[in-house]
C-alpha cells in the first residue's frame, strides 16, 4: 500500500494556516522554526530512529511495495539525516526522507518530551515499528492492509488531561479488532504476513474509530473486552446514530465504526461481572448479530444483558440452556444484502428487555420444564413481567413493551405457574402453549387488560387450574383454556371464598362469581370441568346445554 492512501487523513490533521507576517520577519521566523523544529533520522544497530524535536510532529510513514523504498514525510519538522543514513536522501525542502528497506531492520518513532499534539500516520511498513509520542493530544492513523510487520504504540500516563485518538483505514481489507481496558487494543489485517497493530495508551482520554464507508461489505471482526489482564467489572453499551455504530465501555474505551463495517461482533468480559446494553433507538448497532459471551461471573457478580429502544414487529427468545440462548429479531435489508438480527449469549444472569415489539415468543429448552411467570421489577419507571425457571434450566428475562407474548415448551411434562395480576407495560395478551406431555398450567391471576390463553397441548392427562390458594378473585381478564391434540381438566377452585357467589356454566364458557370476565373452554380438548364454590350459599346455573359441548364431565361443589 502506498502512502498516498493516507492523504485524506493527513489533510484533516493539518493545523490552521497562520496570518502572514511581513516578509523579512517571516523569513527570520521560518529560519528559527527550522532550527527549533528539526527532527533527526538516524540508524544504529539496524534500528531506524525518527526523533521529533522542539514541537509537534506530523509524520507519515510508508513503504513502496514494489521498490522497498521507505518514505518519511513531516511538513511541520525539517528532517536532519544523522548517523547510518548514507543511503538516504532528503527532498529539497528537507521535509521528506527516502531510503531503502535494506538499510535497517526496525523503526522507532519518538516524539519530543514536551506536551505537543503529534500526528503519526502509518500507511504501510514491512519492518517492526514502535511509536511513542509522549504527552499531548495525539492522533494516529493506521492502514492495517498495508502493515506487514508489528506496529506498537505505547504512551505512558502524562499526568495531565490529554489523550490519544486512533483511526484505522481498512480500505476494504478484512481485519480483526480486539479490545481491553481504555487504551489497550489490537488490530490486524487479513493479508498474508500481516502485522498486528498493538496499542497501549494510559492517558486520561482515549478513543479509536474506523471512519469511512465499508468498501465491498462488512470487513471487520470485533472482539470487545477480550484483552483485560485482571478481573474488572465492565458495562458496555452498543448504539447507532447517523450511520455510526458506537461501542462504549463505562470508564473505559469508546470505539466508533462506520455502519455496515462490522461483520462479526463478540462482547466478552471478566469474572468480575459484565453488562451489555444494546440500544436500538438509533438503529441496529451491529451487522448480522452480536455474541455476548463473558466468562462465568464469580464472587456474587453477574452478567446482564439489557435490550431497549427501537421498534420491531416480532422478537423471539430461544433459550438453549442455563444462562444461554438467542434473542432473534426479524431479518433486515441493508443495501442489497439481507442480514440476520440475532443476539447470542452465554453465562448470563439475567436479561432485561424493554424493546417495543408487537409479538414476542419465548421458547424453553428441550425437556420437562418448571416455569414461573410473575410480576417483575419496575425498571426506570416501567413495570416488567418475569419469565424464569425454578430449576435454572434457562436464563430469566424481565420484559416490557411487548403487545402479544407466547410461551412455548416442548414434549416434556411441564409445570407453569402464571401470575399476570400486575402485567408488564404494554402487555395485551399472553399464550402459554405446553406442547406434548402431561402438563399442569396454573393461572394465579390476570389483569382485566390482559387476555390469557392456556393451551395444555397433546398430553392425555393435562390440568389447567385457574385458582390461587382456593380463590378465583384474581381472574379479572378474559381466559381461554384448551388442549390442542390432547385432553385436560379445567379447574376453577373458589373454596376459600366466604361470599355467596353465582356461577353460570354454559357449553364452552364459565362466568359469574368473582370471575371478572369469562373463562372460555370451547377451543377443544377440555374433557372435565370442575367448579368449586366457597363456604357460603353459592349458586351454580347450567345454561344453554341444548347445544354441543366438548366437556364430558362436570363437577360442581360448594
Coordinates of C-alpha atoms in Angstrom, one line a residue, residues 22-433:
X22 CA 5.9 40.8 6.9
X23 CA 8.4 39.1 4.5
X24 CA 11.6 39.8 6.4
X25 CA 10.1 38.9 9.7
X26 CA 8.5 35.7 8.2
X27 CA 11.9 34.7 6.8
X28 CA 13.5 35.1 10.2
X29 CA 10.7 33.2 11.9
X30 CA 11.0 30.4 9.4
X31 CA 14.7 30.0 10.0
X32 CA 14.1 30.0 13.7
X33 CA 11.3 27.4 13.4
X34 CA 13.6 25.3 11.1
X35 CA 16.3 25.4 13.8
X36 CA 13.9 24.5 16.6
X37 CA 11.6 22.0 14.8
X38 CA 14.3 19.8 13.4
X39 CA 13.6 16.1 13.6
X40 CA 16.6 13.7 13.3
X41 CA 16.7 10.5 11.4
X42 CA 19.5 8.0 12.3
X43 CA 20.2 4.3 12.0
X44 CA 22.1 2.4 14.7
X45 CA 22.5 -1.4 15.1
X46 CA 19.8 -1.9 12.5
X47 CA 17.3 0.4 14.2
X48 CA 16.0 3.4 12.3
X49 CA 15.0 6.2 14.7
X50 CA 12.9 9.2 13.9
X51 CA 13.2 11.7 16.8
X52 CA 11.0 14.8 16.8
X53 CA 12.5 17.9 18.5
X54 CA 11.1 21.2 19.7
X55 CA 7.5 20.8 18.8
X56 CA 4.7 18.6 17.3
X57 CA 5.4 16.3 14.5
X58 CA 3.1 15.4 11.7
X59 CA 4.8 12.3 10.4
X60 CA 3.6 9.9 7.6
X61 CA 5.5 6.7 7.1
X62 CA 5.1 4.2 4.2
X63 CA 7.0 1.8 2.0
X64 CA 6.6 1.2 -1.7
X65 CA 5.7 -2.5 -2.0
X66 CA 7.4 -2.8 -5.4
X67 CA 10.8 -1.0 -4.7
X68 CA 11.1 -1.5 -1.0
X69 CA 11.8 2.2 -0.6
X70 CA 10.6 3.9 2.6
X71 CA 9.3 7.5 2.7
X72 CA 9.0 9.6 5.8
X73 CA 7.4 13.0 5.5
X74 CA 6.8 15.7 8.1
X75 CA 5.6 19.0 6.8
X76 CA 6.0 20.6 10.3
X77 CA 9.5 19.4 11.1
X78 CA 12.6 19.6 8.9
X79 CA 14.4 16.3 8.9
X80 CA 18.1 16.1 9.6
X81 CA 19.9 12.9 8.4
X82 CA 22.2 11.5 11.1
X83 CA 24.5 8.5 11.6
X84 CA 23.9 5.5 9.4
X85 CA 21.7 7.2 6.8
X86 CA 24.2 7.3 4.0
X87 CA 21.8 5.5 1.6
X88 CA 19.0 8.0 2.4
X89 CA 18.1 11.3 0.6
X90 CA 16.3 14.4 1.5
X91 CA 13.8 16.4 -0.5
X92 CA 14.8 20.0 -1.4
X93 CA 12.6 21.4 1.3
X94 CA 14.1 19.0 3.9
X95 CA 10.7 17.6 5.0
X96 CA 10.8 14.2 3.2
X97 CA 13.4 11.5 3.6
X98 CA 13.6 8.4 1.4
X99 CA 15.7 5.3 1.8
X100 CA 16.0 1.6 1.2
X101 CA 14.4 -1.0 3.5
X102 CA 17.7 -2.9 3.4
X103 CA 19.4 -0.2 5.5
X104 CA 17.6 -1.1 8.7
X105 CA 15.6 -3.9 10.4
X106 CA 13.2 -2.0 12.7
X107 CA 11.7 1.5 13.1
X108 CA 11.2 3.7 16.2
X109 CA 9.2 6.9 16.1
X110 CA 9.9 9.1 19.2
X111 CA 8.1 12.4 20.0
X112 CA 9.5 15.4 21.8
X113 CA 9.5 15.2 25.6
X114 CA 7.1 18.2 25.7
X115 CA 3.3 18.1 25.7
X116 CA 2.8 18.6 21.9
X117 CA -0.1 17.4 19.8
X118 CA 1.5 14.9 17.5
X119 CA 0.1 13.2 14.4
X120 CA 1.6 9.9 13.1
X121 CA 0.3 8.1 10.1
X122 CA 1.5 4.6 9.1
X123 CA 0.2 3.7 5.7
X124 CA 2.5 0.6 5.2
X125 CA 5.5 -1.0 6.7
X126 CA 7.5 -4.2 6.4
X127 CA 9.6 -3.6 9.4
X128 CA 8.6 -3.8 13.1
X129 CA 7.7 -0.3 14.2
X130 CA 7.4 1.2 17.6
X131 CA 5.8 4.6 18.3
X132 CA 5.9 6.7 21.5
X133 CA 4.8 10.4 21.3
X134 CA 4.6 11.2 25.0
X135 CA 2.3 13.9 26.4
X136 CA -0.3 15.9 24.4
X137 CA -3.4 15.3 22.5
X138 CA -2.0 13.0 19.8
X139 CA -3.6 11.4 16.7
X140 CA -2.7 8.2 14.9
X141 CA -3.8 6.8 11.6
X142 CA -3.1 3.2 10.6
X143 CA -4.0 1.2 7.4
X144 CA -4.0 -2.4 8.5
X145 CA -4.0 -3.7 4.9
X146 CA -0.5 -2.2 4.3
X147 CA 1.1 -3.2 7.6
X148 CA 3.1 -6.4 7.2
X149 CA 5.0 -6.2 10.5
X150 CA 4.1 -5.5 14.1
X151 CA 3.3 -1.9 14.9
X152 CA 3.4 -1.0 18.6
X153 CA 2.1 2.3 20.0
X154 CA 2.9 2.8 23.7
X155 CA 2.1 6.1 25.5
X156 CA 2.5 6.3 29.3
X157 CA 0.4 8.4 31.7
X158 CA 1.3 12.1 31.3
X159 CA -0.2 13.5 34.5
X160 CA -2.5 15.9 32.5
X161 CA -5.9 15.7 30.8
X162 CA -4.6 14.8 27.4
X163 CA -5.4 11.8 25.3
X164 CA -4.8 9.7 22.2
X165 CA -7.1 9.2 19.2
X166 CA -6.5 6.3 16.9
X167 CA -8.1 5.9 13.4
X168 CA -8.0 2.8 11.3
X169 CA -8.5 3.0 7.5
X170 CA -9.4 -0.5 6.4
X171 CA -9.9 0.3 2.7
X172 CA -12.0 -2.8 2.3
X173 CA -9.4 -5.2 3.9
X174 CA -10.8 -7.9 6.2
X175 CA -9.5 -7.1 9.6
X176 CA -9.9 -8.0 13.3
X177 CA -10.1 -5.8 16.4
X178 CA -9.6 -7.0 19.9
X179 CA -10.0 -4.5 22.8
X180 CA -9.3 -4.4 26.5
X181 CA -9.1 -1.6 29.1
X182 CA -9.0 2.0 27.9
X183 CA -6.1 2.5 25.6
X184 CA -5.5 -1.2 25.1
X185 CA -6.4 -2.8 21.7
X186 CA -5.0 -4.7 18.8
X187 CA -5.9 -4.6 15.1
X188 CA -4.7 -7.0 12.3
X189 CA -5.4 -7.2 8.6
X190 CA -6.1 -10.5 6.9
X191 CA -3.4 -10.2 4.2
X192 CA -0.6 -12.8 4.2
X193 CA 2.1 -11.9 6.6
X194 CA 0.1 -9.1 8.2
X195 CA 1.4 -7.4 11.3
X196 CA -0.6 -6.7 14.4
X197 CA -1.1 -3.1 15.4
X198 CA -0.9 -3.1 19.2
X199 CA -2.0 0.0 21.1
X200 CA -1.3 0.7 24.8
X201 CA -2.1 4.2 26.0
X202 CA -2.8 5.1 29.6
X203 CA -3.5 8.8 29.0
X204 CA -6.7 10.1 30.7
X205 CA -8.6 10.2 27.4
X206 CA -8.6 7.6 24.6
X207 CA -10.8 6.8 21.6
X208 CA -10.5 4.8 18.5
X209 CA -12.6 4.7 15.3
X210 CA -12.9 3.2 11.9
X211 CA -14.1 6.1 9.7
X212 CA -15.3 5.9 6.2
X213 CA -17.8 3.7 4.5
X214 CA -17.5 0.0 4.2
X215 CA -15.9 -1.0 0.9
X216 CA -17.3 -4.2 -0.5
X217 CA -19.4 -5.0 2.5
X218 CA -18.6 -5.8 6.2
X219 CA -14.9 -6.3 6.7
X220 CA -14.3 -6.1 10.5
X221 CA -14.5 -8.8 13.1
X222 CA -14.6 -7.2 16.6
X223 CA -13.9 -8.8 20.0
X224 CA -14.7 -6.2 22.6
X225 CA -13.3 -6.6 26.2
X226 CA -11.1 -9.5 25.2
X227 CA -7.7 -8.1 26.4
X228 CA -8.3 -7.5 30.2
X229 CA -5.5 -9.0 32.2
X230 CA -7.2 -8.7 35.6
X231 CA -10.9 -9.2 36.6
X232 CA -12.7 -5.9 36.0
X233 CA -16.4 -5.2 36.2
X234 CA -17.5 -4.0 32.8
X235 CA -20.5 -2.2 31.4
X236 CA -20.6 -1.9 27.6
X237 CA -23.2 0.0 25.5
X238 CA -23.8 -0.6 21.8
X239 CA -25.7 2.2 20.0
X240 CA -26.1 3.6 16.5
X241 CA -26.7 7.2 15.3
X242 CA -26.1 8.9 12.0
X243 CA -24.6 6.0 10.3
X244 CA -22.0 5.4 13.1
X245 CA -22.1 2.4 15.5
X246 CA -20.6 3.2 18.9
X247 CA -19.3 0.7 21.5
X248 CA -18.6 2.5 24.8
X249 CA -17.3 0.9 28.0
X250 CA -18.2 2.8 31.1
X251 CA -15.0 4.3 32.5
X252 CA -13.1 2.7 29.6
X253 CA -12.7 3.0 25.9
X254 CA -15.1 4.3 23.2
X255 CA -15.0 2.8 19.7
X256 CA -16.8 4.1 16.6
X257 CA -17.4 2.2 13.4
X258 CA -19.0 3.1 10.1
X259 CA -22.4 1.5 9.8
X260 CA -22.1 -1.8 7.9
X261 CA -18.4 -2.2 8.6
X262 CA -18.7 -4.8 11.3
X263 CA -19.1 -8.4 10.1
X264 CA -18.9 -10.3 13.4
X265 CA -19.2 -8.7 16.9
X266 CA -18.3 -10.5 20.1
X267 CA -18.5 -8.9 23.5
X268 CA -16.6 -10.6 26.3
X269 CA -15.8 -9.6 29.9
X270 CA -14.1 -10.9 33.0
X271 CA -15.1 -12.9 36.0
X272 CA -15.8 -9.7 37.9
X273 CA -19.1 -9.4 36.0
X274 CA -20.2 -7.8 32.7
X275 CA -23.2 -5.9 31.4
X276 CA -24.0 -5.4 27.8
X277 CA -26.7 -2.8 27.0
X278 CA -27.9 -2.7 23.4
X279 CA -29.8 0.5 22.5
X280 CA -31.9 0.1 19.3
X281 CA -33.2 3.7 19.4
X282 CA -31.0 4.9 16.5
X283 CA -31.0 1.6 14.6
X284 CA -29.4 -1.8 14.9
X285 CA -25.9 -1.3 16.3
X286 CA -24.3 -4.3 14.6
X287 CA -24.5 -6.2 11.3
X288 CA -25.8 -9.8 11.3
X289 CA -25.7 -10.1 15.0
X290 CA -23.7 -10.0 18.3
X291 CA -22.4 -12.6 20.6
X292 CA -22.3 -11.8 24.4
X293 CA -20.0 -14.4 25.9
X294 CA -18.3 -13.2 29.1
X295 CA -16.8 -15.8 31.4
X296 CA -19.0 -17.0 34.2
X297 CA -19.1 -14.3 36.9
X298 CA -17.8 -15.2 40.4
X299 CA -17.9 -13.8 43.9
X300 CA -21.5 -12.7 43.7
X301 CA -21.1 -10.8 40.5
X302 CA -23.5 -11.2 37.5
X303 CA -23.5 -10.9 33.7
X304 CA -26.5 -8.9 32.5
X305 CA -27.9 -8.3 29.0
X306 CA -30.1 -5.2 28.7
X307 CA -32.1 -4.5 25.5
X308 CA -34.0 -1.3 24.9
X309 CA -35.3 1.2 22.4
X310 CA -36.3 0.7 18.8
X311 CA -39.5 -0.9 17.5
X312 CA -39.9 -4.3 15.9
X313 CA -42.8 -6.4 14.6
X314 CA -41.5 -9.7 16.1
X315 CA -39.0 -10.9 18.6
X316 CA -38.1 -14.4 19.9
X317 CA -36.1 -15.6 22.9
X318 CA -34.9 -19.1 22.2
X319 CA -33.5 -20.5 25.5
X320 CA -30.9 -23.3 25.0
X321 CA -29.7 -24.0 28.5
X322 CA -28.6 -22.4 31.8
X323 CA -27.6 -18.8 31.1
X324 CA -27.6 -19.4 27.3
X325 CA -29.7 -18.8 24.3
X326 CA -30.5 -16.4 21.5
X327 CA -32.6 -13.2 21.0
X328 CA -33.9 -13.1 17.4
X329 CA -35.4 -10.1 15.6
X330 CA -36.7 -10.2 12.0
X331 CA -34.1 -10.1 9.2
X332 CA -33.4 -6.7 7.8
X333 CA -32.2 -5.4 4.4
X334 CA -29.1 -3.2 4.2
X335 CA -28.5 -2.1 0.6
X336 CA -28.8 -5.3 -1.4
X337 CA -27.9 -7.6 1.5
X338 CA -30.3 -9.4 3.8
X339 CA -28.9 -9.6 7.3
X340 CA -30.0 -11.7 10.3
X341 CA -30.6 -9.9 13.5
X342 CA -29.6 -12.2 16.4
X343 CA -28.1 -11.7 19.9
X344 CA -26.5 -14.9 21.1
X345 CA -25.4 -15.2 24.7
X346 CA -24.0 -17.4 27.4
X347 CA -23.1 -17.3 31.1
X348 CA -25.9 -14.7 31.7
X349 CA -27.8 -13.8 34.9
X350 CA -30.2 -12.1 33.9
X351 CA -31.9 -10.5 30.8
X352 CA -33.7 -7.1 30.9
X353 CA -35.7 -6.5 27.7
X354 CA -37.9 -3.4 27.2
X355 CA -37.6 -3.3 23.3
X356 CA -41.1 -2.4 21.9
X357 CA -42.4 -5.3 19.8
X358 CA -45.8 -6.3 18.5
X359 CA -45.3 -10.0 19.0
X360 CA -42.8 -11.7 21.4
X361 CA -42.2 -15.5 21.7
X362 CA -40.3 -17.3 24.4
X363 CA -39.3 -21.0 23.7
X364 CA -37.9 -23.1 26.6
X365 CA -35.1 -25.7 26.2
X366 CA -36.0 -29.3 25.5
X367 CA -37.1 -31.5 28.4
X368 CA -39.6 -31.1 31.2
X369 CA -39.7 -27.5 32.5
X370 CA -40.9 -25.8 35.6
X371 CA -41.6 -22.2 34.7
X372 CA -42.9 -19.2 36.6
X373 CA -44.4 -16.1 35.0
X374 CA -44.8 -13.4 37.5
X375 CA -44.6 -9.6 38.1
X376 CA -41.1 -8.4 37.5
X377 CA -39.3 -5.4 38.9
X378 CA -40.1 -1.8 37.9
X379 CA -37.2 -0.7 35.8
X380 CA -36.8 3.1 35.1
X381 CA -40.4 3.5 35.9
X382 CA -41.6 0.6 33.7
X383 CA -43.3 -2.4 35.1
X384 CA -42.0 -5.7 33.8
X385 CA -43.1 -9.3 33.7
X386 CA -40.6 -12.1 34.6
X387 CA -40.2 -15.5 33.0
X388 CA -37.9 -17.8 35.0
X389 CA -37.1 -21.4 35.6
X390 CA -37.3 -22.7 39.1
X391 CA -34.6 -25.3 38.2
X392 CA -32.2 -22.9 36.5
X393 CA -32.8 -24.6 33.1
X394 CA -32.7 -21.2 31.3
X395 CA -31.9 -17.6 32.0
X396 CA -34.7 -15.5 33.4
X397 CA -36.0 -12.4 31.5
X398 CA -37.7 -9.3 32.7
X399 CA -39.7 -7.9 29.8
X400 CA -41.9 -5.0 28.9
X401 CA -43.4 -3.2 25.9
X402 CA -44.5 -6.5 24.2
X403 CA -48.0 -6.4 22.9
X404 CA -48.6 -10.1 22.5
X405 CA -46.5 -12.8 24.2
X406 CA -46.3 -16.5 23.5
X407 CA -44.6 -19.0 25.8
X408 CA -43.8 -22.4 24.2
X409 CA -42.5 -25.5 25.9
X410 CA -41.7 -28.9 24.4
X411 CA -42.8 -32.5 24.8
X412 CA -41.9 -33.0 28.5
X413 CA -44.2 -32.9 31.5
X414 CA -44.2 -29.2 32.1
X415 CA -45.5 -27.1 35.0
X416 CA -46.3 -23.4 34.5
X417 CA -47.4 -21.0 37.2
X418 CA -48.6 -17.7 35.7
X419 CA -49.4 -14.5 37.6
X420 CA -50.5 -11.6 35.4
X421 CA -52.2 -9.6 38.1
X422 CA -49.6 -6.8 37.6
X423 CA -48.6 -7.2 34.0
X424 CA -45.8 -5.6 32.1
X425 CA -46.3 -2.3 30.4
X426 CA -47.9 -2.8 27.0
X427 CA -48.9 -6.5 27.5
X428 CA -52.3 -7.1 26.0
X429 CA -52.4 -10.9 25.5
X430 CA -50.4 -14.0 26.6
X431 CA -50.5 -17.5 25.2
X432 CA -48.9 -20.4 27.1
X433 CA -48.6 -23.5 24.9

